[in-house]
């Protein structure tokens, strides 16, 4: 008999398409609710082309509207915010959050754009505005009038307003490692492109979640005041950020983190990783993606004409009613039980194995 | 650690109400879709009070419209159509379908109504019009204009017309044993009352499904031509049906049948039966029930003023896309694997149990 987890993943794939649905236009609330009911993603090409943001958000406009505002910026050595880092000391895996600073938006955008022109310092840090705390309606309130206050079909279908609207600005180097959120997510691409790799919640046994200590990138004290000159002679002090080092937060509770990477499918595998069928979709300027609750997603990106990537996403609370959430916990429980189960020989029916 | 199936059932109950939602009026297509997404039942009191059927369907009218039409009637000794019967020979359980005859509608309705007045023959068979083959638009086409051709909110939400509309007419004695259907079901009560006992699909481990041989009630040949006179002197020959006996259909494939009865919760239990939280709801004249796909339901009934029960239900094809169907199969697989698993002692971590 096929093991239940294998059967689950295979059956899911037999019953569901191996591609992301592509809609011709934004769905009605009812059409959207059909996708929510199936918990299946879709993309709408050119859905947001009429948004003022799509016309207006070039670098000059952003600098004009936001230039002097202090914004929170995530800084990492390699663009790996909220990512798994191998500890130098003993090789254990740590879930590392970025170093965070506040700096004037104009200065932040300079750093991002400089990465395109190749003028970044060798070994220069990667900056990403990605606070995911409803930043568009707070830090970036000056820009909030250029996008809708809500996505009508989602608001009507889900019977609630957006819980958070997040602005994302970064460069090519930032990636978001495979993870999932407890939100219905409407993701809208304004500038540049994003490559999404998606895995359904039933593929949890494939992603090799491990309980992991938490850490954070912090500047190495001795270098904290270093300044340097980049190749083009531009004075660049990153506001005092020097070398970054991942430091363990020994007080923090451990968190489950996906360690399998669908782009390196032979590494850190589980028994079930080879059964995964990641959905891949590229979001281009003006496109909209519905990323359902609890779906694993990995995101990488390419800058647009002006050397930055910009997106806005709307988060709606997801429902824990019905079977879906309980079923995901069940998959996890069975997976964990399988991990713990000793490999006894299969019991033969009819006493063939003999008694003790 | 709690076993995964226990955890699943308990988590489901923690996240979902222990009662059937009661709506004030028929939902919009979108509101309905929210219930479909959660796969949760609801009831709407008085939803169909304006249907012509609710006003018109008394015994006189039904006889007038349908009297001479031949209709298919299920006949059982005890009102147990499609039910589990213990074999007299060896005690094994058999899933027994009713004996079926065709008779003029008027004669059928006589038999049903007679059961109320206590004039049924002692040991008289129970008749039930319950063919579930879209009978309202075929056998009972003369009555079909008294109910809508579709349930608008369901047709719009599901994007399809009703696959079948079924008429049910019977007396107090007919019950439908716990089972599930692969249909979204809108159940509408015209006369009398029905008591539904509902179990969600995640409660599958509670219902003690067993693979069962199939059988059918057949008249015992020697009595096939018997006629008899009932207490009121009414000549009553059941069109030649005498004593009924359950006969095994040895050629038929075995079918999975729920054997646990939520009304006799201590009998035929599984390890998980005590975790079930059956939802109970009584459908009265004019009420509508949404019974979602894959929900287990047991139904019993009480006749109305004129001594019969009458209901109409609409079946819509259910979706096998998304996670729901695959997840139900997963619950079944894990349940079956648990049934087969030998009870080895738990492995102690750290080699505490010692080597062989």
XYZ file of C-alpha atoms in Angstrom:
712
model
C 0.000 0.000 0.000
C 1.257 3.490 -0.857
C 1.929 5.500 2.283
C -0.852 7.980 3.045
C 1.290 11.109 2.581
C 2.456 9.970 -0.870
C -1.108 9.196 -1.814
C -2.305 12.591 -0.578
C 0.253 14.541 -2.583
C -0.242 12.469 -5.729
C -4.034 12.635 -5.500
C -3.873 16.387 -5.019
C -1.807 16.727 -8.182
C -4.105 14.426 -10.139
C -7.100 16.590 -9.229
C -5.462 19.990 -9.699
C -3.722 21.728 -12.582
C 0.068 21.936 -12.707
C -0.108 25.620 -13.651
C -1.443 28.788 -12.073
C -4.842 29.755 -13.505
C -4.680 32.858 -15.656
C -7.791 35.059 -15.661
C -8.586 37.583 -18.394
C -9.681 40.246 -15.945
C -10.241 40.773 -12.245
C -12.797 38.259 -10.969
C -16.145 39.117 -9.437
C -16.442 38.570 -5.698
C -18.226 35.282 -6.429
C -15.594 34.113 -8.904
C -12.929 35.015 -6.375
C -14.758 33.069 -3.668
C -14.687 29.980 -5.921
C -10.893 30.221 -5.907
C -10.838 30.767 -2.153
C -13.028 27.670 -1.773
C -10.510 25.651 -3.777
C -7.586 27.430 -2.104
C -5.990 27.802 -5.532
C -3.911 30.737 -6.827
C -4.567 32.718 -10.000
C -2.884 35.525 -11.880
C -4.519 38.407 -13.757
C -2.259 39.959 -16.376
C -2.471 43.740 -16.591
C -5.096 43.831 -13.840
C -3.758 47.012 -12.220
C -2.625 48.925 -15.287
C -5.083 51.735 -14.483
C -3.762 52.333 -10.999
C -2.096 55.754 -10.646
C 0.884 53.949 -9.100
C 1.508 52.120 -12.372
C 1.757 55.381 -14.277
C 3.381 57.592 -11.647
C 5.856 55.569 -9.626
C 9.160 56.354 -11.279
C 12.264 57.155 -9.232
C 11.858 60.931 -9.590
C 8.263 60.877 -8.343
C 9.070 58.561 -5.435
C 11.961 60.797 -4.409
C 9.773 63.874 -4.689
C 6.969 62.430 -2.557
C 9.017 60.377 -0.097
C 12.568 61.760 -0.294
C 13.033 63.087 3.209
C 10.808 60.580 5.022
C 12.669 58.129 7.247
C 11.819 54.560 6.298
C 12.714 51.227 7.810
C 15.146 49.226 5.704
C 16.168 45.588 6.067
C 19.863 45.020 5.484
C 21.450 41.651 4.755
C 24.803 40.599 3.311
C 23.291 38.589 0.437
C 19.669 39.657 0.057
C 18.567 36.844 2.313
C 16.082 38.434 4.685
C 14.162 35.980 6.921
C 16.292 33.150 5.690
C 18.085 30.022 6.821
C 21.766 30.578 7.566
C 24.234 27.890 8.491
C 26.036 28.698 11.727
C 29.795 29.091 11.179
C 30.438 27.669 14.616
C 28.776 24.257 14.358
C 26.905 24.068 11.071
C 23.469 24.179 12.695
C 20.769 26.038 10.815
C 19.490 29.331 12.176
C 16.532 31.392 10.971
C 18.047 34.838 10.600
C 16.174 38.115 10.397
C 17.752 41.149 8.768
C 19.480 44.031 10.451
C 17.117 46.986 10.371
C 17.894 50.685 10.134
C 15.932 53.833 9.491
C 17.155 56.125 6.746
C 15.744 58.826 4.500
C 13.868 57.253 1.586
C 16.000 59.081 -0.998
C 19.185 57.608 0.403
C 17.614 54.133 0.488
C 16.497 54.401 -3.144
C 20.006 55.539 -4.116
C 21.425 52.344 -2.641
C 18.894 50.189 -4.434
C 19.399 51.837 -7.815
C 23.171 51.787 -7.463
C 23.061 47.981 -7.409
C 21.918 47.981 -11.044
C 24.637 50.261 -12.318
C 27.287 47.973 -10.878
C 28.500 50.728 -8.581
C 27.683 48.872 -5.422
C 30.623 48.244 -3.149
C 32.088 44.804 -3.553
C 30.524 42.936 -0.685
C 27.998 45.753 -0.265
C 24.909 44.981 1.737
C 21.529 44.407 0.181
C 18.752 46.747 1.229
C 15.074 45.888 1.022
C 12.047 47.875 2.180
C 9.838 44.943 3.180
C 8.458 45.620 6.647
C 5.123 43.841 6.055
C 3.493 45.811 8.842
C 0.919 47.733 6.828
C 3.721 50.128 5.901
C 1.911 51.665 2.929
C -0.662 53.245 5.221
C 1.977 54.403 7.693
C 5.589 54.964 6.628
C 4.585 55.334 2.995
C 1.279 57.157 3.572
C 2.399 59.810 1.049
C 2.117 57.141 -1.654
C -1.015 55.424 -0.441
C -3.368 57.509 -2.583
C -1.859 56.068 -5.746
C -3.272 52.598 -5.084
C -6.812 51.531 -4.114
C -7.628 51.420 -0.400
C -8.808 47.858 -0.948
C -9.243 45.201 -3.624
C -13.024 45.324 -4.160
C -13.575 41.686 -5.164
C -11.615 40.484 -2.143
C -13.215 42.899 0.303
C -16.715 41.886 -0.819
C -16.029 38.163 -1.034
C -14.243 37.899 2.291
C -16.535 40.404 4.003
C -13.652 42.408 5.455
C -11.241 45.184 4.678
C -7.558 44.568 4.038
C -5.760 43.858 7.297
C -2.486 45.214 5.932
C -1.204 46.865 2.752
C 2.508 46.410 2.286
C 4.908 48.191 -0.034
C 8.039 46.362 -1.186
C 11.020 48.113 -2.782
C 14.318 46.406 -3.470
C 16.822 45.259 -6.066
C 17.664 42.061 -7.948
C 19.542 40.520 -5.094
C 16.773 40.238 -2.539
C 15.016 36.907 -2.357
C 12.410 35.664 0.054
C 12.968 32.075 1.133
C 10.184 29.480 0.976
C 7.636 30.227 3.697
C 3.902 30.593 4.228
C 1.617 33.236 5.721
C -1.731 33.031 7.473
C -3.207 35.534 5.036
C -5.157 35.646 1.828
C -2.725 37.637 -0.301
C -3.354 39.837 -3.348
C 0.044 40.691 -4.766
C 0.367 43.536 -7.287
C 3.485 44.265 -9.311
C 4.244 47.946 -9.998
C 7.855 47.947 -11.236
C 10.215 45.142 -12.253
C 9.304 41.463 -12.120
C 8.913 38.821 -9.437
C 9.295 35.078 -9.885
C 7.051 33.128 -7.541
C 7.506 29.452 -6.800
C 4.387 28.103 -5.098
C 3.659 24.913 -3.191
C 0.231 23.937 -1.899
C -0.289 23.294 1.829
C -0.678 19.555 1.202
C 2.947 19.561 0.009
C 4.097 20.337 3.551
C 5.843 16.934 3.809
C 8.062 17.990 0.876
C 9.487 21.204 2.352
C 11.475 19.677 5.232
C 10.307 22.030 7.952
C 12.653 22.048 10.889
C 12.425 23.672 14.279
C 15.110 26.273 14.220
C 16.765 28.735 16.572
C 16.288 32.371 15.651
C 18.929 34.949 14.996
C 19.480 38.371 13.533
C 22.134 40.055 11.450
C 23.965 42.641 13.540
C 26.853 44.911 12.606
C 30.242 43.720 13.786
C 31.152 46.362 16.431
C 34.689 47.043 15.255
C 33.500 47.983 11.788
C 30.431 49.874 12.901
C 31.849 53.267 12.126
C 33.701 52.342 8.963
C 33.095 54.343 5.836
C 34.323 53.477 2.395
C 34.510 54.780 -1.108
C 32.859 52.863 -3.903
C 34.306 52.301 -7.363
C 32.813 55.514 -8.678
C 34.172 57.552 -5.792
C 30.705 57.942 -4.260
C 31.025 58.296 -0.468
C 29.011 55.515 1.048
C 28.750 54.899 4.730
C 25.494 52.965 4.984
C 24.796 55.169 7.989
C 27.370 53.357 10.046
C 26.578 49.776 9.063
C 29.760 47.811 8.544
C 30.180 44.061 8.308
C 27.117 42.045 9.314
C 27.208 38.889 11.328
C 24.357 36.503 12.133
C 23.912 36.360 15.911
C 21.867 33.749 17.688
C 18.962 34.952 19.811
C 19.243 32.414 22.592
C 16.105 33.629 24.370
C 13.746 33.269 21.408
C 11.445 30.308 20.927
C 12.393 28.022 18.080
C 10.304 28.309 14.915
C 9.421 25.822 12.179
C 11.163 26.796 8.947
C 11.024 25.176 5.489
C 14.540 24.107 4.545
C 13.941 22.437 1.180
C 14.465 24.775 -1.751
C 12.457 23.930 -4.893
C 15.297 25.469 -6.927
C 17.813 23.064 -5.396
C 15.533 20.018 -5.248
C 18.270 17.483 -4.481
C 19.402 19.182 -1.277
C 17.851 18.862 2.176
C 15.158 16.515 0.876
C 12.530 14.515 2.730
C 11.057 11.208 1.599
C 8.351 13.234 -0.149
C 10.253 16.181 -1.696
C 10.432 14.507 -5.104
C 6.618 14.459 -5.233
C 6.332 18.253 -5.092
C 5.134 19.993 -8.220
C 6.027 23.631 -7.648
C 3.902 26.120 -9.581
C 5.987 28.847 -11.154
C 4.685 32.187 -12.267
C 6.338 35.484 -13.136
C 4.557 38.660 -12.134
C 5.277 41.523 -14.511
C 4.469 45.232 -14.251
C 0.698 45.610 -13.926
C -0.008 41.979 -12.997
C -1.894 40.713 -9.952
C -1.472 37.372 -8.154
C -3.860 35.725 -5.727
C -1.693 33.762 -3.319
C -4.020 31.771 -1.054
C -3.607 31.288 2.698
C -1.053 28.741 3.837
C 0.620 28.313 0.426
C 4.387 28.083 0.547
C 6.060 30.661 -1.662
C 9.594 31.579 -2.613
C 10.130 34.904 -4.336
C 12.990 36.335 -6.353
C 12.967 39.459 -8.494
C 14.415 41.498 -11.335
C 14.531 45.293 -11.373
C 12.655 47.411 -13.910
C 14.019 50.119 -16.227
C 15.021 52.401 -13.399
C 16.852 49.849 -11.335
C 14.356 48.963 -8.652
C 11.551 46.502 -8.003
C 8.330 47.749 -6.464
C 5.187 45.864 -5.465
C 2.187 46.335 -3.215
C 0.332 43.506 -1.554
C -2.969 43.313 0.322
C -3.361 40.904 3.197
C -6.782 39.679 4.308
C -7.317 37.566 7.397
C -7.941 33.977 6.487
C -10.633 31.742 7.859
C -9.783 28.965 10.260
C -13.311 27.569 10.040
C -14.218 24.553 7.971
C -11.821 21.694 7.372
C -8.877 23.369 5.709
C -6.837 24.565 8.687
C -7.521 21.443 10.746
C -6.527 19.295 7.756
C -3.196 21.101 7.364
C -2.437 20.390 11.016
C -3.333 16.770 10.380
C -0.859 16.521 7.496
C 1.814 17.986 9.765
C 0.951 15.575 12.598
C 1.102 12.533 10.330
C 4.366 13.782 8.837
C 5.890 14.256 12.282
C 4.636 10.850 13.427
C 6.258 9.268 10.363
C 9.546 10.965 11.218
C 9.438 9.427 14.690
C 8.236 5.988 13.723
C 10.789 3.202 14.020
C 11.073 1.061 10.915
C 9.615 -2.197 12.107
C 9.135 -4.899 9.491
C 5.614 -4.990 8.056
C 3.328 -7.310 9.920
C 2.355 -10.314 7.832
C -1.299 -11.222 8.020
C -2.205 -14.682 9.237
C 0.585 -15.192 11.733
C 3.188 -15.974 9.058
C 5.875 -14.192 11.025
C 5.449 -16.586 13.917
C 5.123 -15.763 17.602
C 7.869 -14.807 20.062
C 1.588 12.912 21.725
C -2.078 12.759 20.805
C -2.615 10.551 17.790
C -3.105 12.562 14.591
C -6.698 11.419 13.980
C -7.773 12.427 17.497
C -6.071 15.758 17.055
C -7.751 16.312 13.692
C -11.238 15.653 15.001
C -10.731 17.717 18.156
C -9.176 20.634 16.261
C -12.036 20.584 13.794
C -14.546 20.833 16.631
C -12.588 23.618 18.330
C -12.681 25.673 15.124
C -16.281 24.975 14.135
C -19.631 25.463 15.829
C -21.439 22.553 17.439
C -24.718 23.609 15.815
C -26.024 24.044 12.294
C -25.982 27.709 11.227
C -29.465 29.155 10.911
C -29.923 31.858 8.270
C -32.788 34.373 8.296
C -33.395 34.054 4.589
C -32.000 32.363 1.515
C -28.359 33.394 1.016
C -26.997 35.241 -1.968
C -24.820 33.223 -4.313
C -21.758 34.752 -2.639
C -22.993 34.002 0.879
C -23.733 30.455 -0.233
C -20.248 30.132 -1.703
C -18.781 31.110 1.672
C -20.560 28.097 3.169
C -19.388 25.870 0.322
C -15.842 27.100 0.952
C -16.146 26.076 4.601
C -18.066 22.923 3.667
C -20.503 23.723 6.462
C -24.281 23.099 6.501
C -26.955 25.684 7.198
C -30.702 25.747 7.546
C -33.142 28.440 6.413
C -36.468 28.333 8.251
C -39.500 29.008 6.068
C -37.295 29.491 3.015
C -39.674 27.778 0.615
C -43.028 28.857 2.059
C -43.894 30.614 -1.223
C -43.409 27.550 -3.382
C -46.689 26.367 -4.930
C -45.833 22.894 -3.619
C -46.025 24.146 -0.042
C -49.564 25.381 -0.594
C -50.869 22.748 -2.979
C -49.412 19.363 -2.103
C -52.145 17.779 -0.017
C -53.180 14.164 -0.514
C -56.177 15.062 -2.685
C -54.107 17.190 -5.042
C -51.324 14.606 -5.307
C -53.874 11.884 -6.089
C -55.541 14.088 -8.658
C -52.313 14.918 -10.464
C -50.453 11.641 -10.031
C -53.097 9.049 -9.177
C -52.872 6.721 -12.170
C -49.151 7.192 -12.857
C -47.002 4.163 -12.116
C -44.214 5.052 -9.711
C -41.273 3.123 -8.387
C -41.597 2.230 -4.709
C -38.952 0.859 -2.347
C -40.283 -1.822 -0.004
C -38.582 -2.968 3.169
C -39.760 -4.902 6.227
C -38.773 -2.170 8.689
C -38.282 1.048 6.757
C -34.586 0.316 6.410
C -33.795 1.049 2.781
C -30.076 1.012 1.882
C -29.225 -0.252 5.324
C -26.994 -2.633 7.178
C -28.651 -5.983 7.939
C -27.131 -8.774 9.963
C -27.145 -12.033 8.061
C -29.269 -14.687 9.801
C -26.915 -17.391 8.593
C -23.617 -16.222 10.090
C -24.081 -12.775 11.631
C -22.034 -10.997 8.974
C -23.210 -7.561 7.961
C -24.732 -7.007 4.557
C -25.652 -3.734 2.863
C -29.194 -4.384 1.734
C -31.108 -2.441 -0.870
C -34.899 -2.450 -0.878
C -37.204 -4.549 -2.972
C -38.616 -2.335 -5.697
C -41.993 -2.439 -7.372
C -43.966 -0.207 -9.664
C -47.489 0.677 -8.625
C -50.043 3.402 -9.313
C -49.283 6.463 -7.243
C -52.729 6.483 -5.612
C -52.297 2.955 -4.330
C -48.819 3.826 -2.999
C -50.128 6.900 -1.180
C -52.939 4.780 0.325
C -50.333 2.458 1.835
C -48.324 5.353 3.244
C -51.300 7.122 4.769
C -52.691 3.903 6.190
C -49.595 3.568 8.365
C -50.656 6.642 10.318
C -54.184 5.478 10.995
C -52.864 2.262 12.525
C -54.607 0.211 9.887
C -51.400 -1.188 8.454
C -51.192 -4.923 8.502
C -49.259 -6.224 11.439
C -45.856 -6.869 9.984
C -46.798 -4.811 6.943
C -43.994 -3.631 4.741
C -42.789 -0.064 4.670
C -43.053 1.776 1.377
C -40.919 4.728 0.423
C -40.758 6.660 -2.845
C -37.027 7.542 -2.752
C -35.533 6.666 -6.099
C -32.958 9.512 -6.098
C -32.651 9.353 -9.870
C -33.983 12.808 -10.752
C -37.459 11.331 -10.328
C -39.221 14.703 -9.991
C -38.437 15.554 -13.606
C -39.374 12.089 -14.827
C -41.788 9.866 -12.864
C -43.250 12.866 -11.050
C -43.069 15.355 -13.952
C -46.745 16.191 -13.339
C -45.671 17.774 -10.042
C -42.471 19.402 -11.205
C -44.086 22.740 -12.000
C -44.932 23.280 -8.344
C -41.279 23.687 -7.354
C -38.526 25.821 -8.918
C -36.499 24.263 -11.714
C -33.386 25.190 -9.757
C -32.227 26.893 -6.546
C -30.987 30.238 -7.879
C -28.286 30.921 -5.276
C -26.839 27.436 -5.768
C -27.038 27.503 -9.566
C -25.249 30.870 -9.720
C -22.654 30.080 -7.055
C -21.767 26.656 -8.395
C -22.061 27.720 -12.028
C -24.231 24.748 -12.949
C -27.812 23.544 -13.045
C -29.123 20.930 -10.652
C -27.904 17.510 -11.662
C -30.951 15.814 -10.130
C -34.156 16.839 -8.392
C -35.548 14.093 -6.192
C -38.971 13.711 -4.615
C -39.305 11.728 -1.401
C -42.645 10.440 -0.063
C -42.966 8.065 2.853
C -44.209 7.493 6.366
C -42.802 7.628 9.908
C -41.149 4.286 9.697
C -38.651 4.941 6.921
C -35.179 5.918 7.998
C -32.061 6.452 5.970
C -28.956 5.019 7.596
C -25.800 7.083 8.029
C -24.151 7.575 4.641
C -22.652 10.278 2.449
C -23.174 11.479 -1.115
C -20.852 13.107 -3.627
C -23.299 15.980 -4.098
C -23.952 19.452 -2.816
C -27.472 18.964 -1.495
C -30.280 21.483 -1.003
C -32.996 19.683 0.925
C -36.495 21.214 1.090
C -39.253 19.996 3.375
C -42.804 20.141 1.997
C -44.844 17.973 4.402
C -44.020 16.454 7.766
C -40.643 16.709 9.462
C -37.191 15.181 9.030
C -34.579 14.785 11.717
C -31.068 14.995 10.314
C -27.999 13.829 12.186
C -24.893 15.189 10.470
C -21.216 14.322 10.748
C -18.444 16.201 8.963
C -16.112 14.344 6.583
C -13.235 14.647 9.058
C -15.271 12.463 11.438
C -14.840 9.528 9.058
C -12.743 7.648 11.667
C -15.783 7.715 13.989
C -18.298 6.016 11.704
C -16.668 2.582 11.499
C -16.892 2.117 7.758
C -16.615 -1.511 6.783
C -16.352 -3.160 3.408
C -19.574 -5.033 3.075
C -21.215 -7.505 0.747
C -24.331 -6.212 -0.996
C -27.760 -7.677 -0.938
C -31.365 -6.923 -1.734
C -34.703 -7.635 -0.173
C -36.636 -10.098 -2.314
C -40.084 -11.595 -1.784
C -40.062 -15.115 -0.400
C -41.433 -17.107 -3.371
C -44.031 -19.175 -1.480
C -45.752 -16.077 -0.193
C -45.510 -14.082 -3.361
C -49.135 -14.342 -4.278
C -50.596 -14.053 -0.790
C -53.282 -11.510 -0.196
C -54.632 -10.501 3.148
C -57.285 -8.393 4.762
C -56.277 -5.636 7.092
C -58.013 -4.723 10.342
C -60.433 -2.422 8.564
C -61.342 -5.043 6.020
C -59.492 -3.234 3.263
C -58.280 -5.755 0.709
C -54.549 -5.330 0.538
C -52.295 -7.421 -1.629
C -49.201 -5.193 -1.973
C -49.332 -6.189 -5.627
C -48.128 -9.631 -4.862
C -45.376 -8.821 -2.361
C -45.349 -11.242 0.529
C -42.631 -11.811 3.092
C -39.318 -10.152 2.279
C -35.953 -11.721 2.806
C -32.509 -10.160 2.446
C -30.572 -12.052 -0.239
C -26.865 -11.753 -0.783
C -25.719 -10.589 -4.208
C -22.612 -12.701 -4.464
C -21.495 -11.152 -7.740
C -21.508 -7.544 -6.533
C -18.373 -5.710 -5.451
C -18.155 -4.994 -1.750
C -18.890 -1.413 -0.697
C -17.718 0.694 2.256
C -20.624 1.298 4.648
C -20.761 3.306 7.881
C -21.788 0.946 10.671
C -21.657 3.257 13.693
C -25.008 4.815 14.529
C -24.839 8.200 16.293
C -28.130 7.286 18.000
C -26.603 4.136 19.468
C -23.169 5.569 20.194
C -21.940 2.682 22.352
C -22.405 0.052 19.660
C -20.006 -0.799 16.841
C -17.562 1.886 17.922
C -14.067 2.682 16.718
C -11.287 4.220 18.808
C -12.530 7.609 17.627
C -16.343 7.299 17.752
C -16.554 9.028 21.132
C -14.974 12.143 19.604
C -17.828 12.646 17.136
C -20.068 15.629 17.717
C -23.096 14.940 15.568
C -25.033 18.029 14.496
C -28.780 17.555 14.851
C -31.376 19.591 13.050
C -35.083 19.109 12.411
C -36.429 20.245 9.080
C -40.058 21.365 9.308
C -42.576 22.225 6.608
C -41.156 25.083 4.522
C -37.554 24.730 5.726
C -34.433 24.310 3.604
C -31.180 22.589 4.541
C -27.814 22.897 2.832
C -26.113 19.547 3.294
C -22.574 19.874 1.928
C -20.750 17.268 -0.147
C -19.288 14.300 1.676
C -21.111 14.945 4.971
C -22.445 11.838 6.651
C -26.160 12.048 7.343
C -28.766 9.887 8.976
C -32.387 10.804 8.417
C -35.608 9.863 10.177
C -39.003 11.451 9.773
C -42.472 12.184 11.113
C -45.578 12.477 8.956
C -47.578 15.690 8.632
C -51.321 16.220 9.168
C -52.325 13.964 6.327
C -50.156 11.049 7.243
C -47.249 11.363 4.851
C -43.840 12.985 4.655
C -42.823 14.763 1.485
C -39.580 16.493 0.560
C -37.729 17.597 -2.547
C -33.987 17.829 -2.811
C -31.643 19.335 -5.391
C -28.297 17.717 -6.089
C -25.429 19.676 -7.593
C -22.178 18.065 -8.673
C -19.439 18.746 -6.196
C -15.935 19.869 -6.983
C -13.030 17.489 -6.603
C -10.536 20.296 -7.149
C -8.619 21.949 -4.349
C -7.619 20.106 -1.208
C -10.906 18.901 0.181
C -11.433 15.631 -1.657
C -7.759 14.660 -1.514
C -7.747 15.411 2.224
C -10.753 13.171 2.852
C -8.941 10.335 1.117
C -5.934 11.067 3.309
C -8.023 10.773 6.495
C -9.328 7.428 5.232
C -5.814 6.196 4.365
C -4.431 7.125 7.776
C -7.443 5.522 9.459
C -6.973 2.308 7.484
C -3.230 2.310 8.192
C -3.970 2.673 11.920
C -6.328 -0.304 11.747
C -3.570 -2.427 10.268
C -0.704 -1.221 12.426
C 0.583 -3.719 14.987
C 0.827 -2.327 18.491
C 4.556 -2.186 19.014
C 5.793 -0.452 22.144
C 6.694 3.180 21.608
C 10.325 3.689 20.721
C 12.184 5.469 23.489
C 14.534 8.189 22.319
C 18.203 7.819 23.204
C 18.440 4.050 23.154
C 16.801 3.617 26.553
C 15.104 0.407 25.463
C 18.430 -1.221 24.778
C 19.423 -3.347 21.812
C 18.290 -6.897 20.978
